[in-house]
mmCIF file of C-alpha atoms in Angstrom:
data_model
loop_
_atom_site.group_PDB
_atom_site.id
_atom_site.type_symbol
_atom_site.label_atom_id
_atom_site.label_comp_id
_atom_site.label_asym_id
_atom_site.label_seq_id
_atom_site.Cartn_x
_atom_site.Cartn_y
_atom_site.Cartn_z
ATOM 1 C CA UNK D 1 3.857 3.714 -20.987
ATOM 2 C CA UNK D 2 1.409 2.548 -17.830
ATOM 3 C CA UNK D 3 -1.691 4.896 -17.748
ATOM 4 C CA UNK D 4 -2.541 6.827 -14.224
ATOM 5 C CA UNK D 5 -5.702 7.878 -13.936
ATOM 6 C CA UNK D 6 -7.996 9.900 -11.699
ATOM 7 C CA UNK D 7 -11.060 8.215 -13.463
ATOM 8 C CA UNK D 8 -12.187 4.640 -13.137
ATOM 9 C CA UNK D 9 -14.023 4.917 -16.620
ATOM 10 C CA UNK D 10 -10.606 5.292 -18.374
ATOM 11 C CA UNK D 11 -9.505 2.349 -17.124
ATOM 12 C CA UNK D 12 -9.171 -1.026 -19.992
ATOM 13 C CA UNK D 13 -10.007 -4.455 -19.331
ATOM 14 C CA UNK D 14 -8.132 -7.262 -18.337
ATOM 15 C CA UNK D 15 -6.578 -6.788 -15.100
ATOM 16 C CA UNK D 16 -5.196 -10.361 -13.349
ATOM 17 C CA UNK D 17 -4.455 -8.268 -10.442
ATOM 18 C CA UNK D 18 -5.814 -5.363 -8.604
ATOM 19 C CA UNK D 19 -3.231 -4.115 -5.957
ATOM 20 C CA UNK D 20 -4.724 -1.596 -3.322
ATOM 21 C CA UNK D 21 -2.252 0.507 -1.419
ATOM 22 C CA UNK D 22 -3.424 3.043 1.314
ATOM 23 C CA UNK D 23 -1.071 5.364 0.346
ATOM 24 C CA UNK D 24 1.669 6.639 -2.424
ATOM 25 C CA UNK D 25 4.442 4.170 -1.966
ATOM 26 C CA UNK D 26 2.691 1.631 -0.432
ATOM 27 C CA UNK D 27 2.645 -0.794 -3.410
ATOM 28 C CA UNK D 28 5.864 -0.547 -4.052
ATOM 29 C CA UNK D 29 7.184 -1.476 -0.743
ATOM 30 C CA UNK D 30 5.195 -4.230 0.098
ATOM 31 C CA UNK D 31 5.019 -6.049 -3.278
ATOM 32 C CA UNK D 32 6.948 -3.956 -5.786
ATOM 33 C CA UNK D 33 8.305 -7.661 -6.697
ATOM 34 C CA UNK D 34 5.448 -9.327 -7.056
ATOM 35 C CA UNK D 35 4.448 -6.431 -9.606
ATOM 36 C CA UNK D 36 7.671 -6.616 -11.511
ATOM 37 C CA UNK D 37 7.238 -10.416 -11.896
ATOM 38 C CA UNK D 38 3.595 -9.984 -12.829
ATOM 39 C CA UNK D 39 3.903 -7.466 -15.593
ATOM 40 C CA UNK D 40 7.199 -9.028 -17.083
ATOM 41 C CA UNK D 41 5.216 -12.280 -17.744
ATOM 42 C CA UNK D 42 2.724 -10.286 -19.361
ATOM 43 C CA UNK D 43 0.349 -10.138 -16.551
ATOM 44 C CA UNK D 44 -1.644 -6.568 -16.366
ATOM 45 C CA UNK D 45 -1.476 -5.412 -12.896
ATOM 46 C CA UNK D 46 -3.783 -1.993 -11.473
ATOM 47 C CA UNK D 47 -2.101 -0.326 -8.561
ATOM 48 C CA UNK D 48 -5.224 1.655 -6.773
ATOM 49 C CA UNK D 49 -4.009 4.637 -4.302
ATOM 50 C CA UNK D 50 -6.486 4.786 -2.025
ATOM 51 C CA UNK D 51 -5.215 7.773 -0.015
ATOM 52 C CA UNK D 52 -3.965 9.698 -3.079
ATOM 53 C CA UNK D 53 -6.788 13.024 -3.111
ATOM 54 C CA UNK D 54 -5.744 16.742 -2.356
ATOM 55 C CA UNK D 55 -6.843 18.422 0.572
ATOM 56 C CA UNK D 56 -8.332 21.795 -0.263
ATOM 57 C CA UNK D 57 -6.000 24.584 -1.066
ATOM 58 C CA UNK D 58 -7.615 26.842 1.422
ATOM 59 C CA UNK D 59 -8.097 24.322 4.081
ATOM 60 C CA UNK D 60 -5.147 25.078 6.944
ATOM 61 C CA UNK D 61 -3.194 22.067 8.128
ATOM 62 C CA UNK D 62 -2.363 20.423 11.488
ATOM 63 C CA UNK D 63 0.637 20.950 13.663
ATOM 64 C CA UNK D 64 0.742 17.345 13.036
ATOM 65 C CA UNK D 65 0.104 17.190 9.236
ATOM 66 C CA UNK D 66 3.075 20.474 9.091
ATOM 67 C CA UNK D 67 5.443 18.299 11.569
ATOM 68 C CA UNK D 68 5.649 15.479 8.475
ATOM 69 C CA UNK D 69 5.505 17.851 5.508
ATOM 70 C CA UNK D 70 8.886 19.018 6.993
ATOM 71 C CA UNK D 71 9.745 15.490 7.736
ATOM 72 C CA UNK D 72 9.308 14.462 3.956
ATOM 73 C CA UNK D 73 11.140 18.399 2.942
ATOM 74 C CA UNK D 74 8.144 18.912 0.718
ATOM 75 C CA UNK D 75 6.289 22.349 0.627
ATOM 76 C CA UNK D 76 2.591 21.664 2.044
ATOM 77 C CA UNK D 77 0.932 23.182 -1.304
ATOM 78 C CA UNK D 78 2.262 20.881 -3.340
ATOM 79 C CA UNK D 79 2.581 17.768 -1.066
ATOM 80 C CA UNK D 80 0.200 15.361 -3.004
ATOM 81 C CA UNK D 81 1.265 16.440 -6.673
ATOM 82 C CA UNK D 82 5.230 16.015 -5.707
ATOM 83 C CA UNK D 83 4.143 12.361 -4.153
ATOM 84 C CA UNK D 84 2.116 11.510 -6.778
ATOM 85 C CA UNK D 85 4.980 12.138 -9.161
ATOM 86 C CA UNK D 86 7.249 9.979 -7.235
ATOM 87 C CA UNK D 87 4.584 7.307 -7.459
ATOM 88 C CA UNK D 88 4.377 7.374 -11.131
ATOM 89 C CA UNK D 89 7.903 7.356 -11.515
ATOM 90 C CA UNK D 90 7.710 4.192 -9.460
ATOM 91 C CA UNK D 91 5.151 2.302 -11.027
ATOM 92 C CA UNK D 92 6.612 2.967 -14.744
ATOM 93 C CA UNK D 93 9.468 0.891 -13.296
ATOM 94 C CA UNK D 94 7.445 -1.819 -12.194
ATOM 95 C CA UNK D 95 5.018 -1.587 -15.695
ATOM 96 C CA UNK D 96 2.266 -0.997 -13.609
ATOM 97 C CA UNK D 97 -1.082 1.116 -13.817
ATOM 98 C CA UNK D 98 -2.673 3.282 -11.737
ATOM 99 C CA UNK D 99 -5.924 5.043 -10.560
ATOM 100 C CA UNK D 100 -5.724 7.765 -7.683
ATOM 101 C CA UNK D 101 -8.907 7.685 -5.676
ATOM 102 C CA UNK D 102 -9.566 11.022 -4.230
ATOM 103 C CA UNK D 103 -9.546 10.164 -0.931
ATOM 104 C CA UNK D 104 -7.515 11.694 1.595
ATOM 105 C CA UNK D 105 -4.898 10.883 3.831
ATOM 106 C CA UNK D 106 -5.955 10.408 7.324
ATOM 107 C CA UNK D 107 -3.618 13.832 8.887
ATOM 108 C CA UNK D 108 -5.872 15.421 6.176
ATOM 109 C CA UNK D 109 -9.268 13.559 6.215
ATOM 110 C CA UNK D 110 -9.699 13.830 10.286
ATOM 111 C CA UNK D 111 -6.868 16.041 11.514
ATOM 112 C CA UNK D 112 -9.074 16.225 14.896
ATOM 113 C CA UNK D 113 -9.130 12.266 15.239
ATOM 114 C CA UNK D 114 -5.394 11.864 13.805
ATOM 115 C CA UNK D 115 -2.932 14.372 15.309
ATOM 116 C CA UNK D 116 -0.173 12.687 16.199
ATOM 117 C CA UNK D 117 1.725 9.025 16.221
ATOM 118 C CA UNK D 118 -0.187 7.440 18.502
ATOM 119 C CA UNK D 119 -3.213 8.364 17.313
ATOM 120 C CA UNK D 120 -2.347 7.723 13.340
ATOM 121 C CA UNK D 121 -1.383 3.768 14.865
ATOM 122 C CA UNK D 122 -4.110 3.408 16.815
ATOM 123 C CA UNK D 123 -7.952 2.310 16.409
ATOM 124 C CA UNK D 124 -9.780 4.525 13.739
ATOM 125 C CA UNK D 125 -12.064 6.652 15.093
ATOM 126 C CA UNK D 126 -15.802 5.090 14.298
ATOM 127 C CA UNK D 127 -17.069 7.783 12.114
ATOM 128 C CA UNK D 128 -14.127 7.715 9.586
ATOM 129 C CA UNK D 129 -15.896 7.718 5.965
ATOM 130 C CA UNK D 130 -12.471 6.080 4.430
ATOM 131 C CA UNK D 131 -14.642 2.690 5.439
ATOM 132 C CA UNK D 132 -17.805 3.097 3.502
ATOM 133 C CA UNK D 133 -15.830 4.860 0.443
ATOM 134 C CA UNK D 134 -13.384 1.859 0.312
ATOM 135 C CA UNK D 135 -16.446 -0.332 0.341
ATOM 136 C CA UNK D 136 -17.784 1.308 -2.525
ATOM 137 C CA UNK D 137 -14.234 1.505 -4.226
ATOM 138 C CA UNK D 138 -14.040 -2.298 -4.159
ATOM 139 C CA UNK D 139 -17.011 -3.273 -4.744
ATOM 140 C CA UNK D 140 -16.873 -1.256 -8.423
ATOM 141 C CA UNK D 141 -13.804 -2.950 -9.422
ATOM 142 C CA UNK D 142 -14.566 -6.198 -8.119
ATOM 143 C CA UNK D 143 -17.998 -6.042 -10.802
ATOM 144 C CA UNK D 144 -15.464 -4.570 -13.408
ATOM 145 C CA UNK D 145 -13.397 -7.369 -12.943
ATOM 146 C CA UNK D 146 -14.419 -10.187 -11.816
ATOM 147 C CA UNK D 147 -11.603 -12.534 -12.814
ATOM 148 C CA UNK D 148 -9.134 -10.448 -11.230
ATOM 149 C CA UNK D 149 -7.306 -11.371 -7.821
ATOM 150 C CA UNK D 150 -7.138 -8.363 -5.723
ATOM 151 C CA UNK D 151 -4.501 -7.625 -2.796
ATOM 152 C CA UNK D 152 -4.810 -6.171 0.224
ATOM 153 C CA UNK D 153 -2.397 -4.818 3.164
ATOM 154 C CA UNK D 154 -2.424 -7.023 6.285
ATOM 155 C CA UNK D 155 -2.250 -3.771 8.290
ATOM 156 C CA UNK D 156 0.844 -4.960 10.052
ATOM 157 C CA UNK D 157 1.683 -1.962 11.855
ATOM 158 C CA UNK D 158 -1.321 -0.926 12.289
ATOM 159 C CA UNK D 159 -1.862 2.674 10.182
ATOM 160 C CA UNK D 160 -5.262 3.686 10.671
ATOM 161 C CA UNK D 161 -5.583 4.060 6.182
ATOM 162 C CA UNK D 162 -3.867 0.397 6.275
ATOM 163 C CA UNK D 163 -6.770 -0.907 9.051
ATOM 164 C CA UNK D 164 -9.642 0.814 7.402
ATOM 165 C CA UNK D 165 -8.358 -0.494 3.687
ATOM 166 C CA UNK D 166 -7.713 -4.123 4.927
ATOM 167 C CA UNK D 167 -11.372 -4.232 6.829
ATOM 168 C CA UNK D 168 -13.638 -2.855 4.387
ATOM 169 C CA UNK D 169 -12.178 -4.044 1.189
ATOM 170 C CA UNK D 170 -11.838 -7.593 2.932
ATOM 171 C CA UNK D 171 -15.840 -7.446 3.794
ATOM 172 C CA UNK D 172 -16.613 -6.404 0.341
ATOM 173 C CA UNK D 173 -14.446 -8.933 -1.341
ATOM 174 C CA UNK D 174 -16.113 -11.589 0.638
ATOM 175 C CA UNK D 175 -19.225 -10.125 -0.118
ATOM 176 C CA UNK D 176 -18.869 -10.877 -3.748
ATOM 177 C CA UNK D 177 -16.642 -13.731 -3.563
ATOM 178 C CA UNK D 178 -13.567 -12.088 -5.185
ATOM 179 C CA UNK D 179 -10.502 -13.666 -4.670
ATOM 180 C CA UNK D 180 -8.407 -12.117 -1.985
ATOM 181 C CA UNK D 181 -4.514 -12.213 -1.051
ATOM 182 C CA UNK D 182 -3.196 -10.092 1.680
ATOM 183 C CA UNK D 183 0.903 -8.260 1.424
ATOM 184 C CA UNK D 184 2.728 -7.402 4.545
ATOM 185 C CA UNK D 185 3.057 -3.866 5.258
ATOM 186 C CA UNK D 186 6.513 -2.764 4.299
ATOM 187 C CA UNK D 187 8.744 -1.228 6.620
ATOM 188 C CA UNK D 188 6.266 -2.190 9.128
ATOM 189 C CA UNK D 189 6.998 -5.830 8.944
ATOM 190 C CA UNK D 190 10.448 -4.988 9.669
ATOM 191 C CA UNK D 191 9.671 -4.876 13.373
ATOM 192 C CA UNK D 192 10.441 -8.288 15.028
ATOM 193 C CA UNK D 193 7.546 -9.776 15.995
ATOM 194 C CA UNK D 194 5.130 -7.352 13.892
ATOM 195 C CA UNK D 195 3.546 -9.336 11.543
ATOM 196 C CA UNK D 196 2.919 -12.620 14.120
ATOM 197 C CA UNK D 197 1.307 -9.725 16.229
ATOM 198 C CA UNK D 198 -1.136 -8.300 13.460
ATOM 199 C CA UNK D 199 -1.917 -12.297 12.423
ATOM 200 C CA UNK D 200 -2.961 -12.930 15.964
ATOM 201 C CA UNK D 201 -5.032 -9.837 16.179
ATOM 202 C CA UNK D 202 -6.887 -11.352 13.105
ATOM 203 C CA UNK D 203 -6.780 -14.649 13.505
ATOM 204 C CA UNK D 204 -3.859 -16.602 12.228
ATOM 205 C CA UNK D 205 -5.610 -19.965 11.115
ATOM 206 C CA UNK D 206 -7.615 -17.782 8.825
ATOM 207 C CA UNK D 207 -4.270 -17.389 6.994
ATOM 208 C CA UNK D 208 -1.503 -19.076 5.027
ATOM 209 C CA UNK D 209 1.715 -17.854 4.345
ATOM 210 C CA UNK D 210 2.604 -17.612 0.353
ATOM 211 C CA UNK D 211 6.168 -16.732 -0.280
ATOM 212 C CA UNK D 212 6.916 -14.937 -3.910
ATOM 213 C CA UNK D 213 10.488 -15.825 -5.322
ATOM 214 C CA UNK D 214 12.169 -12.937 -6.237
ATOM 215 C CA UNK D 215 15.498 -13.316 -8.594
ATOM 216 C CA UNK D 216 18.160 -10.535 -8.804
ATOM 217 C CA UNK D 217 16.596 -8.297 -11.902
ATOM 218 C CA UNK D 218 13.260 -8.074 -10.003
ATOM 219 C CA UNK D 219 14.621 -7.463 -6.594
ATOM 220 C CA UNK D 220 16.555 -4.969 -8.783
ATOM 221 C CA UNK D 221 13.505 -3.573 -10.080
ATOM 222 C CA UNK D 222 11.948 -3.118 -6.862
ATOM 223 C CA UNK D 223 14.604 -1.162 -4.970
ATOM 224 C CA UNK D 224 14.879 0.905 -8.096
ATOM 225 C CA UNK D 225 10.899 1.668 -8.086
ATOM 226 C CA UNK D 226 11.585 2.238 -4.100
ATOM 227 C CA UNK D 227 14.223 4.793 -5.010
ATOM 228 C CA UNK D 228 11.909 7.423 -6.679
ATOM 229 C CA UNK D 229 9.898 7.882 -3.194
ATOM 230 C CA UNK D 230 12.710 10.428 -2.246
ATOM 231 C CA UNK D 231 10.689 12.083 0.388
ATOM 232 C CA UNK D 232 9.929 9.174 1.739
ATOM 233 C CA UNK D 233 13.308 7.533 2.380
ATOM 234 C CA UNK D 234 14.654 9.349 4.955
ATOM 235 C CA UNK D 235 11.227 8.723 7.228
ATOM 236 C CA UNK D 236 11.324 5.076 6.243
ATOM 237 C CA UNK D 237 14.459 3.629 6.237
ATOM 238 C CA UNK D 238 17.000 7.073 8.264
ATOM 239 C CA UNK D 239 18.700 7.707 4.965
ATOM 240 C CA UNK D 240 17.869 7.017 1.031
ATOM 241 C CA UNK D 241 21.718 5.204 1.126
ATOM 242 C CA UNK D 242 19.962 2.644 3.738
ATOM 243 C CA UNK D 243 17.169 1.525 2.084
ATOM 244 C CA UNK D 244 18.889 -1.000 -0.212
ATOM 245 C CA UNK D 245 20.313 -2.976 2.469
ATOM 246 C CA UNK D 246 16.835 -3.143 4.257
ATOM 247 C CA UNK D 247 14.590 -4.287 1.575
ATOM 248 C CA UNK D 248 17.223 -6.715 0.152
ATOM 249 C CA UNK D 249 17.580 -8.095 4.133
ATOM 250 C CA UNK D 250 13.825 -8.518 4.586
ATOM 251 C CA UNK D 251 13.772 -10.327 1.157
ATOM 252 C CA UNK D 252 16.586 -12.539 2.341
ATOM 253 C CA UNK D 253 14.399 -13.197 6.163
ATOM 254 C CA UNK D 254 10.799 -14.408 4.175
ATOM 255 C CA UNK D 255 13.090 -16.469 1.503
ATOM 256 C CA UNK D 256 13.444 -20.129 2.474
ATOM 257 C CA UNK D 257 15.663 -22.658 0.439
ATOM 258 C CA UNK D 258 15.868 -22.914 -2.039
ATOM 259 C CA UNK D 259 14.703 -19.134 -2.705
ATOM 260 C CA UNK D 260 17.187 -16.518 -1.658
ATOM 261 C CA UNK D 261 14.945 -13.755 -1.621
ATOM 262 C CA UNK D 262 11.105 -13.489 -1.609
ATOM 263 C CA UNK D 263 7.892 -11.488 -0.703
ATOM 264 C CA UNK D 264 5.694 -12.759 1.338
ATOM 265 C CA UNK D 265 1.934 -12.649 0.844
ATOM 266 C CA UNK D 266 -0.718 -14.287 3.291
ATOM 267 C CA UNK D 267 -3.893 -16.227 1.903
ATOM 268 C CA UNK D 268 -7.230 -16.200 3.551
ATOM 269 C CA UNK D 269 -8.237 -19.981 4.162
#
């Protein structure tokens, strides 16, 4: 049974991979197939939540923050906890671990700064402490393990959590001279032109693509792991029946011969 954990100190040795995701579901949508193939060849993978902390019970929410609790039909006291659970449910698919990092969600940690769409996919506001905490966060399990490869999300789309996670962790993985992949954002890199628009923001000589065959069983795998974000489906993909068809087409568009499908991951040069 994969261990999730609140507490770092819990955690066992021997990670080969370190997967951060912003948010609950993250992991899973951008390289649920890479951590299928990784823990089926006996390859110990960490999934770290990032964004996975409760807001306080008597803290009141945003009109913005209410607007997607309805979105996902989940009651706002028990928001994190329900999408938490999905997460686990997810991750014991894929056979992966997990530590939640209290931090909080960016309609949560700065509801002033973040109140609406263009504001949650635009520039984060200066002040944000996700930055510094994500430095800290990265820098612990980069000491703890040093011979692991850790991945990051390229921020295509351009989620404030996703920008913060991919800028500080990237600084402190350079900093120590961990080894550092990047995942495309998933459904984000749906969008034509999305992730060439995110690579030129960043510089795309910096990077090289990667692909990641996938074979039936593991794309398998992945939609099933997908699946068990059910307040998430209808948000992501317009209906939990359409999801299926989306991640096995986006597999099929990063796949070149003789793959059929794929992930793709990017490589800092």
């Amino acid at each position: 049974m994969p261990l999730v954990t609140e507490h770092a100190a819990v955690l066992p040795g021997g990670y080969c991979h370190v997967v951060l995701s912003p948010h609950l579901d993250d992991a899973a949508l951008s390289c649920g197939g890479f951590i299928a193939r990784a823990t089926a060849a006996g390859e110990p993978v960490l999934v770290v939540n990032v964004c996975s902390g409760s807001p306080p019970p008597d803290a009141p929410f945003s009109a913005f923050a209410q607007l997607l609790h309805e979105r996902w039909g989940l009651p706002p006291a028990t928001v994190v906890a329900q999408r938490r659970a999905e997460d686990a449910a997810a991750l014991r698919i894929l056979g992966a671990d997990a530590l939640l990092w209290p931090a909080l969600d960016a309609i949560y940690r700065r509801p002033d700064a973040y109140s609406d769409e263009t504001s949650l996919f635009g520039s984060p506001v200066c002040d944000d402490p996700l930055a510094a905490d994500v430095a800290d966060l990265v820098a612990m399990l980069a000491q703890r393990y040093p011979a692991a490869t850790f991945y990051l999300p390229l921020a295509v789309g351009m989620h404030v959590d996703h920008q913060l996670v991919f800028a500080a962790a990237t600084a402190a993985l350079l900093k120590c001279g961990a080894s550092c992949w990047y995942y495309e954002d998933f459904p984000y890199a749906r969008t034509a032109g999305a992730v060439a628009q995110r690579l030129a923001m960043i510089g795309q000589e910096h990077y090289a693509p990667h692909p990641i065959p996938l074979d039936e069983p593991v794309l398998s795998a992945k939609i099933a792991a997908i699946a068990a974000y059910a307040s998430q489906l209808g948000v992501l993909f317009g209906s939990a029946a359409a999801m299926p068809a989306a991640v096995t087409a986006y597999a099929e568009q990063v796949a070149s011969l003789p793959l059929r499908y794929a992930e793709r991951q990017w490589v800092r040069l």
